[in-house]
Tab-separated table of C-alpha atoms and ligand atoms in Angstrom:
chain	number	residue	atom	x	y	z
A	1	UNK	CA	39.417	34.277	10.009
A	2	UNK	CA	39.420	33.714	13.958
A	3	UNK	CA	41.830	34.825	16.556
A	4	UNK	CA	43.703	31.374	16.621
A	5	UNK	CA	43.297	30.985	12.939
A	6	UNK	CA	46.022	34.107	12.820
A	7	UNK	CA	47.889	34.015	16.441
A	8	UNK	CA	50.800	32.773	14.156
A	9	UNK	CA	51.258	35.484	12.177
A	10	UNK	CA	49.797	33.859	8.855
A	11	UNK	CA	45.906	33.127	8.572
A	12	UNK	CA	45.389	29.501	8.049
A	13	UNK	CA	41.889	29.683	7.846
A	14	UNK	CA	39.508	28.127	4.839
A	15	UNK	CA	36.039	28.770	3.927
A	16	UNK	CA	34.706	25.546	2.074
A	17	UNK	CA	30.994	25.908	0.614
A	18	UNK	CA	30.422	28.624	3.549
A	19	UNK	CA	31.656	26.607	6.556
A	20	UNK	CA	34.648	28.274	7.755
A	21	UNK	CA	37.476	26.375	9.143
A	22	UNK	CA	40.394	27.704	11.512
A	23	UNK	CA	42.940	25.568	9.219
A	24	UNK	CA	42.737	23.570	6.520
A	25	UNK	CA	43.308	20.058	8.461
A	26	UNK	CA	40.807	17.813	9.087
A	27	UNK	CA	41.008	14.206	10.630
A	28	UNK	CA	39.880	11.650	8.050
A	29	UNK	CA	37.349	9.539	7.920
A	30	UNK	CA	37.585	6.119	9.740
A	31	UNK	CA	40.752	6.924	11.240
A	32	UNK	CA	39.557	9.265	14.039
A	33	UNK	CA	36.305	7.539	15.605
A	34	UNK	CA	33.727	9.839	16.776
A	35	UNK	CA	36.895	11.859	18.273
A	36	UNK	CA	36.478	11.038	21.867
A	37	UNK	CA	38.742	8.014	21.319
A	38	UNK	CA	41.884	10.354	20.512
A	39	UNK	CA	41.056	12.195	23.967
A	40	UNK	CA	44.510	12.921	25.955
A	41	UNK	CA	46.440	12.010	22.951
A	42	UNK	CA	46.286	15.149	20.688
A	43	UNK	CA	44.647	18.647	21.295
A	44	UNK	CA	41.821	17.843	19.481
A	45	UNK	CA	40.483	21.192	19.537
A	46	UNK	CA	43.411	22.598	17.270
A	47	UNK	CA	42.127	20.729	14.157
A	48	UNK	CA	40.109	22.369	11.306
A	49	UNK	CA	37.738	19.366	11.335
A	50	UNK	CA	36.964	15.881	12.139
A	51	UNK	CA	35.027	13.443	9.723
A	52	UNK	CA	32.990	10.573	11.536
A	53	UNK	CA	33.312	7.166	10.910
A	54	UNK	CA	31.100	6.085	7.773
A	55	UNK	CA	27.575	6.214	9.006
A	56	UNK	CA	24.779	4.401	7.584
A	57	UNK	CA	21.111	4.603	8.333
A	58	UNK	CA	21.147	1.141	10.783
A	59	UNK	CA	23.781	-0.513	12.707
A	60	UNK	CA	26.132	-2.366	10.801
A	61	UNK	CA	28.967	-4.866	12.732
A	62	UNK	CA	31.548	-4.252	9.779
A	63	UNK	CA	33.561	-7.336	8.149
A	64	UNK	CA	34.676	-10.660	9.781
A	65	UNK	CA	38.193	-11.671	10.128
A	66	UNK	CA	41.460	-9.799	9.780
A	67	UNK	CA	40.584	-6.075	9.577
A	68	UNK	CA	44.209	-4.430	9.199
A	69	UNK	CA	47.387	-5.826	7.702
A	70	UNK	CA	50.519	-3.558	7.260
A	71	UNK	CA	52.577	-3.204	4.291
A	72	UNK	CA	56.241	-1.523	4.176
A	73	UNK	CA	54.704	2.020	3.466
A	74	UNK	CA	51.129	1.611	3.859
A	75	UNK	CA	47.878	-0.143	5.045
A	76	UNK	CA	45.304	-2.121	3.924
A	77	UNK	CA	41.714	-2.211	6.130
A	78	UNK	CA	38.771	-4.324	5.760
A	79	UNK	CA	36.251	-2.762	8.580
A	80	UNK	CA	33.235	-3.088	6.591
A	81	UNK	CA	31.955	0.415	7.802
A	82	UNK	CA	31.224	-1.188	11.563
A	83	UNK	CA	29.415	2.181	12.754
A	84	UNK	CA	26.186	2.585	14.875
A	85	UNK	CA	23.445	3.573	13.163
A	86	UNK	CA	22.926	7.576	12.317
A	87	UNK	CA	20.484	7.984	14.831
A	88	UNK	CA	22.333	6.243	18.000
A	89	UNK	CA	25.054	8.776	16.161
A	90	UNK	CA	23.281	11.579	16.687
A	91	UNK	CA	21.968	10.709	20.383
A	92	UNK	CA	24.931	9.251	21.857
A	93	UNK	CA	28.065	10.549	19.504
A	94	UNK	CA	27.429	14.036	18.266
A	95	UNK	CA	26.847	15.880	21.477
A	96	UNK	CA	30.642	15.186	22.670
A	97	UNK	CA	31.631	15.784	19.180
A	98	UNK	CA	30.466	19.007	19.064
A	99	UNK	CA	32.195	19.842	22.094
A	100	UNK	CA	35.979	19.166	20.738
A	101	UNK	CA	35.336	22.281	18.989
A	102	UNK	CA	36.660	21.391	15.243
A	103	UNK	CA	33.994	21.645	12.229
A	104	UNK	CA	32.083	18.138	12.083
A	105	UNK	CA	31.513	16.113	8.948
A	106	UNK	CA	29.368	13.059	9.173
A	107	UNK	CA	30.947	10.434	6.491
A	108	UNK	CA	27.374	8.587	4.909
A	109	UNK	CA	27.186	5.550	3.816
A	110	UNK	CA	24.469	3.284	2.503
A	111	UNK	CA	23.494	-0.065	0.777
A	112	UNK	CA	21.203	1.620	-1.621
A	113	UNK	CA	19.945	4.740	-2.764
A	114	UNK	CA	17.009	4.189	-0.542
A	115	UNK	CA	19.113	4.199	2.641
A	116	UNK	CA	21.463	7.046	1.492
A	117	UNK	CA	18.729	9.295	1.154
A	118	UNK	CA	17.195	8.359	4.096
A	119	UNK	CA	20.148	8.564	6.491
A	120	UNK	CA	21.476	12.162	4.751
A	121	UNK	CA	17.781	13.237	5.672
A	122	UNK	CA	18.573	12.637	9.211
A	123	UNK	CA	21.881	14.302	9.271
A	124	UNK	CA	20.271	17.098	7.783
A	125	UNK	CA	18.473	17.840	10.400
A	126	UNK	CA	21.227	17.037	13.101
A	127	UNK	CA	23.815	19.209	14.459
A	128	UNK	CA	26.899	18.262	12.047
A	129	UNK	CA	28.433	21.258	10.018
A	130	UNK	CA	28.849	19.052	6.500
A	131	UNK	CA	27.876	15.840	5.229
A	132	UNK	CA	30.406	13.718	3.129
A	133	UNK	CA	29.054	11.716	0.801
A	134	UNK	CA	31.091	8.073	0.627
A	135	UNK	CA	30.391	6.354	-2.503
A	136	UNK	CA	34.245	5.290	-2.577
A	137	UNK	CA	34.677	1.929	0.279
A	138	UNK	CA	36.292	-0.557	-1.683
A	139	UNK	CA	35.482	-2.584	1.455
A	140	UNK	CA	31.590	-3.411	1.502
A	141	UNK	CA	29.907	-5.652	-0.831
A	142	UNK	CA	26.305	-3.357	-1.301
A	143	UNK	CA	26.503	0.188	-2.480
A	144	UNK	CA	30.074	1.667	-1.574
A	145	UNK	CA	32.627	1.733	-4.529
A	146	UNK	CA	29.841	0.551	-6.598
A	147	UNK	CA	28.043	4.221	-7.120
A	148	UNK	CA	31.943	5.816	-7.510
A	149	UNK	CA	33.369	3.855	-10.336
A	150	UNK	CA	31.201	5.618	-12.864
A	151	UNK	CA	29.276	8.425	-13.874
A	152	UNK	CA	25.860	7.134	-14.325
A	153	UNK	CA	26.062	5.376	-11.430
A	154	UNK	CA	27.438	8.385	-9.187
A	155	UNK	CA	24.270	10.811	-10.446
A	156	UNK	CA	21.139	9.488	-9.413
A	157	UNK	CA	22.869	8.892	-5.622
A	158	UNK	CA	24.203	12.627	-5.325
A	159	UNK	CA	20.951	13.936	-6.478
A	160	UNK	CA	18.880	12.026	-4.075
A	161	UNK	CA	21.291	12.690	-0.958
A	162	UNK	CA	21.452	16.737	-2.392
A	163	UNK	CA	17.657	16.969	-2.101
A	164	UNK	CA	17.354	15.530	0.954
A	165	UNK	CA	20.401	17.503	2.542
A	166	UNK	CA	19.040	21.146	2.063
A	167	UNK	CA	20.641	22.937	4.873
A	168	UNK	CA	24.178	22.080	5.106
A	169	UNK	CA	27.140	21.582	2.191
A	170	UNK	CA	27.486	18.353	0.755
A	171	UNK	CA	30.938	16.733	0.242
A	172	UNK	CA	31.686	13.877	-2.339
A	173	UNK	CA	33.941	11.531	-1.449
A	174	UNK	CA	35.444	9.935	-4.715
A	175	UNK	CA	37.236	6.551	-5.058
A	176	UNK	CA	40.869	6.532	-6.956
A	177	UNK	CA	40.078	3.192	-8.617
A	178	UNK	CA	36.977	4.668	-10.744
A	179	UNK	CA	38.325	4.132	-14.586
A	180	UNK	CA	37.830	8.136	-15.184
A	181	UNK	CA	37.952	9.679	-12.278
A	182	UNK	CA	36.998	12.882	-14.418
A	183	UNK	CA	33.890	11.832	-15.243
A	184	UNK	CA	32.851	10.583	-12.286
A	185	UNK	CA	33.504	14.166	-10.454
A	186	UNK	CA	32.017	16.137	-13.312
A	187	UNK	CA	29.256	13.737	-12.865
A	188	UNK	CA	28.802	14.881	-8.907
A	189	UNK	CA	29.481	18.353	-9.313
A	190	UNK	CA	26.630	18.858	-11.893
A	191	UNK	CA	24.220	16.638	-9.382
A	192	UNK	CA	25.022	19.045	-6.948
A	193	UNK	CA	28.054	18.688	-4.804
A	194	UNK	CA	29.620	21.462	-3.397
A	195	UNK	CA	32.500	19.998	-2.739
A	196	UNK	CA	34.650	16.961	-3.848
A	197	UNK	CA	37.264	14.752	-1.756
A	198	UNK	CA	39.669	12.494	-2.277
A	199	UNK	CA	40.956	9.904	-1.934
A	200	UNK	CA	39.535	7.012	-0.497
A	201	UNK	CA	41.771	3.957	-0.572
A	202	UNK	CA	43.030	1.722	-3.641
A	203	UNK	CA	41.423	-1.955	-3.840
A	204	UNK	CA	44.386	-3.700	-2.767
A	205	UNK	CA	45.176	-7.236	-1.096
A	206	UNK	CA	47.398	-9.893	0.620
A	207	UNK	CA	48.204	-13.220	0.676
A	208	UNK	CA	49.227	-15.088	3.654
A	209	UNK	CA	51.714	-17.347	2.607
A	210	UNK	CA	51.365	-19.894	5.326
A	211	UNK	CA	47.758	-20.391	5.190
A	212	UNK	CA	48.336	-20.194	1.117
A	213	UNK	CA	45.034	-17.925	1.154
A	214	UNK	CA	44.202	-14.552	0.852
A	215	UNK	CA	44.487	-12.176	4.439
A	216	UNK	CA	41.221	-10.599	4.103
A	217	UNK	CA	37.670	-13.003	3.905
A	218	UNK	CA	36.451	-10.440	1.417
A	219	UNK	CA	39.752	-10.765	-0.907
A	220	UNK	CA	40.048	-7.234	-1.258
A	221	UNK	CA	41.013	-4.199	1.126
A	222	UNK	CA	42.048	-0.907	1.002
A	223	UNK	CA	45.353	0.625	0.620
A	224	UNK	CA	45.982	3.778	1.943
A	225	UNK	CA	49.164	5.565	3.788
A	226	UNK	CA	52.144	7.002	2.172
A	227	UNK	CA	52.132	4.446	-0.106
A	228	UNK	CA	49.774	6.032	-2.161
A	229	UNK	CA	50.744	10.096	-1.346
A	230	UNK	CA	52.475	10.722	-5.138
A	231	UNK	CA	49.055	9.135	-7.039
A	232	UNK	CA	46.742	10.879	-4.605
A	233	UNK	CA	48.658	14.349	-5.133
A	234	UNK	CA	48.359	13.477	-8.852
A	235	UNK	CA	44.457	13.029	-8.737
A	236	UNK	CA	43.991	16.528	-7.198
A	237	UNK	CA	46.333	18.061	-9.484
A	238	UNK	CA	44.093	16.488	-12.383
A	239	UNK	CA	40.560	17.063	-10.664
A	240	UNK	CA	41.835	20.824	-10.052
A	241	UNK	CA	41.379	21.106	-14.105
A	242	UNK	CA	38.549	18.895	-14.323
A	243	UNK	CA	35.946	20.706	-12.181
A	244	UNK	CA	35.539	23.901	-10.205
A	245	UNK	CA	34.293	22.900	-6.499
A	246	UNK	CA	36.657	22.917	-4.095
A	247	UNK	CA	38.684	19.752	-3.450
A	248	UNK	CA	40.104	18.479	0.059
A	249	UNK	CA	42.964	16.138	-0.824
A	250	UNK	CA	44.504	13.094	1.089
A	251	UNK	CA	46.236	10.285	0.715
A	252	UNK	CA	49.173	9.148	2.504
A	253	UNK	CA	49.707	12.669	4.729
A	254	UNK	CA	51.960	11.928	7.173
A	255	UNK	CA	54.336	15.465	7.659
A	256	UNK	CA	53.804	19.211	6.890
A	257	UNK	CA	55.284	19.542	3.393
A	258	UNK	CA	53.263	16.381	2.531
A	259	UNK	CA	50.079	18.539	3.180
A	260	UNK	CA	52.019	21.413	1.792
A	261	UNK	CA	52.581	19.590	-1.452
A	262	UNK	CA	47.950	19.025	-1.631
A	263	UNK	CA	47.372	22.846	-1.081
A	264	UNK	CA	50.151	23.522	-3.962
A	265	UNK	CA	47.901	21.677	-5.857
A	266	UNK	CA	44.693	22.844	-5.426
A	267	UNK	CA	43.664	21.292	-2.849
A	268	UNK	CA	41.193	23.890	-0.368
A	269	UNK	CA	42.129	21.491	2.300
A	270	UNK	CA	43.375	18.221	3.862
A	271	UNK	CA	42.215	15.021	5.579
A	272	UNK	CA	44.635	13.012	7.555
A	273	UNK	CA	43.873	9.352	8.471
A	274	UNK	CA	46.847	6.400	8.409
A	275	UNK	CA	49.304	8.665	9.902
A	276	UNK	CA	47.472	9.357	13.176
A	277	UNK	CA	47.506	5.526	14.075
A	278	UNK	CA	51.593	5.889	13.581
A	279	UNK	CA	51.845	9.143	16.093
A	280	UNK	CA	48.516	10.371	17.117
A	281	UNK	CA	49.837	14.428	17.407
A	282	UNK	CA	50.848	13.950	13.547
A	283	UNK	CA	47.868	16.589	12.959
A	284	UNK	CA	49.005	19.049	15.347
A	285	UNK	CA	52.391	18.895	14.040
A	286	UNK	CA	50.876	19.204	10.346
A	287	UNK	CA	49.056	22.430	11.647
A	288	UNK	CA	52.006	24.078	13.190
A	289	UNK	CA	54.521	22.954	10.466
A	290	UNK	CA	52.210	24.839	7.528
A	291	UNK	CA	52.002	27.896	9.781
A	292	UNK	CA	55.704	27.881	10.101
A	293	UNK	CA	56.457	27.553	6.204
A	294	UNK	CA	53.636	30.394	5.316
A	295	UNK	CA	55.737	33.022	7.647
A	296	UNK	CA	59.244	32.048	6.715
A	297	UNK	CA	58.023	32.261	3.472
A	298	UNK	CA	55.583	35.230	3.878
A	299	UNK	CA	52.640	33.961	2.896
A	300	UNK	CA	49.872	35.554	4.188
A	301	UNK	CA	47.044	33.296	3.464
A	302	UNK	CA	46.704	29.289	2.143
A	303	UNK	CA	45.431	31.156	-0.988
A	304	UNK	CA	48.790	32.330	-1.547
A	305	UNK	CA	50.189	28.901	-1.196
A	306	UNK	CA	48.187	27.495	-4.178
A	307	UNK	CA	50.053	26.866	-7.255
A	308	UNK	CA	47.269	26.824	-9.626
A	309	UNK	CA	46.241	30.169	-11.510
A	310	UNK	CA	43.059	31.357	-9.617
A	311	UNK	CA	40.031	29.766	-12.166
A	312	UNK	CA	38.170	31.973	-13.894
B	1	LIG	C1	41.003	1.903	9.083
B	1	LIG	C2	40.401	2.821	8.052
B	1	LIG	C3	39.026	3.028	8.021
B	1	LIG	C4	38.458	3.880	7.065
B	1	LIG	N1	37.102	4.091	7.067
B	1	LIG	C5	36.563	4.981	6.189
B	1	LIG	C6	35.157	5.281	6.233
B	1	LIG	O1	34.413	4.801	7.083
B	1	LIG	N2	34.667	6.151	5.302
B	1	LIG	C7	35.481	6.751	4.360
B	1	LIG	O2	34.997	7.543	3.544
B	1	LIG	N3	36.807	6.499	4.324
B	1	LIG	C8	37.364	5.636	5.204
B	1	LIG	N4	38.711	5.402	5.187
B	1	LIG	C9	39.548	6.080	4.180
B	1	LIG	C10	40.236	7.328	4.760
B	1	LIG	O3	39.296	8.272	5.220
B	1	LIG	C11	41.168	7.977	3.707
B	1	LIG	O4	40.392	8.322	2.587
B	1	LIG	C12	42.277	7.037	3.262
B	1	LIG	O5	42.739	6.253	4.327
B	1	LIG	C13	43.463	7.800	2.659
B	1	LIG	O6	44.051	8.661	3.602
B	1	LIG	P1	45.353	8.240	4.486
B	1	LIG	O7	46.355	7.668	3.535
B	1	LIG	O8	45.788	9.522	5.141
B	1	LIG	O9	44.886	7.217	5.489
B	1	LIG	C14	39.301	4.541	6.117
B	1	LIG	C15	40.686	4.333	6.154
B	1	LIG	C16	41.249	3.497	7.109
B	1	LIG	C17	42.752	3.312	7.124
């Protein structure tokens, strides 16, 4: 609990595998750049957190051709993880990062176990608060969705990234298009997340009618916006039961009772991504519209909120 966490009256504050966080929104991964981009458009500083970008251990220039491509309630994205390499991250990124004031994640990504490991070993000695683990982008052809769509698969890359992130909390980021999405978290948890979230985006796509050929060079993109809000909420209802870390839902959060509707369901916390490219203060508005719902409705803390029986 901090003094802004409470100057509404209700305490909106979260502690997730020991990192506290003044409320329980965080900017999603992808969505929000390294932060600096959003400058003058939001105050920044009012979020709970801000995930990076998916990092990998070298540069990567992301996909080639059409990147984004809007549907009627949604959007599909094929970046390809463009990012700059963790350690021109950490030199030229983090610094300013760390100044917005919001916990930091650092979203990792790799081709192979080899390159997870060796990137999270880097974070781990950098100055972000978490790591999140990606092993959900439907949009990359190594590693990616590969390690998330199944339980065997998922272990052996948690365990490696666990040992070699010893001093900070390590997030899994799950993909919704695994076959049991169960499994696969039981699977993490037991290699040693301490925290699960989700979800990444659905493996989606679009044909351009004109050119009689698919919109994306890879085929596939990812679908996320609100779109996809009912089966996201649905997936943290079901993970709630399925494992006892603490989940951070998204998925198509666009307004307060849509993040409202997440911590019902068990959900610690919130990312936001899609909806900040619509109107970048959507956040801010989240953040002040939960805090207005807890005291009209006297709830003194987001435990309160929850709709689940406390697990035993
Ligand atoms: C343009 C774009 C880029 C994204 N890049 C990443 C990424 O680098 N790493 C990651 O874990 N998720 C990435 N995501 C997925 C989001 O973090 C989030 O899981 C997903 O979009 C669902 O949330 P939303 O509906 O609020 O956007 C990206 C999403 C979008 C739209």
């Amino acid at each position: 609990m901090n003094e802004q966490s409470v100057a509404s009256g209700a305490d909106l504050s979260v502690v997730i595998a020991g990192v506290c966080f003044k409320n329980p929104v965080i900017a999603a991964s992808g969505t929000f750049g390294y932060g600096k981009e959003y400058r003058g458009l939001l105050d920044i500083s009012g979020l709970g957190g801000i995930c990076t970008k998916g990092l990998y251990l070298k540069p990567r220039p992301g996909n080639e051709g059409q990147r984004i491509h809007e549907t009627p309630s949604g959007l599909l994205n094929s970046i390809g993880l463009e990012n700059p390499g963790i350690p021109a991250f950490i030199e030229d990124e983090l610094p300013g990062l760390r100044e917005l004031g919001p916990v930091v994640i650092a979203n990792l990504s790799g081709s192979d176990i080899d390159e997870y490991e060796k990137g999270a070993a880097l974070l781990d000695k950098s100055a972000v608060d978490m790591v999140e683990l990606n092993i959900s982008c439907p949009n990359v052809k190594a590693g990616g969705m590969a390690f998330g769509l199944d339980p065997a698969a998922a272990a052996p890359v948690v365990k490696a990234v666990r040992r070699a992130v010893q001093s900070k909390p390590l997030i899994v980021k799950l993909s919704p298009n695994a076959p049991d999405l169960a499994a696969v978290a039981l699977s993490c948890e037991n290699a040693g997340a301490d925290a699960l979230s989700l979800v990444n985006t659905f493996k989606a796509m679009a044909i351009d009618i004109d050119k009689r050929a698919p919109v994306f060079k890879n085929i596939y993109a990812g679908l996320s916006g609100p779109a996809i809000r009912p089966i996201a909420l649905r997936m943290v209802w079901e993970l709630w039961d399925a494992v006892r870390v603490p989940i951070i839902g998204m998925g198509g959060i666009a307004v307060p009772s849509d993040a409202l509707e997440f911590l019902m369901a068990g959900a610690a916390a919130v990312q936001v991504g899609s909806a900040t490219f619509v109107h970048p203060p959507a956040m801010n508005e989240i953040i002040a519209g939960i805090a207005g719902y807890m005291e009209k409705n006297n709830f003194r803390n987001l435990k309160e909120l929850s709709i689940r029986s406390p697990k035993k």
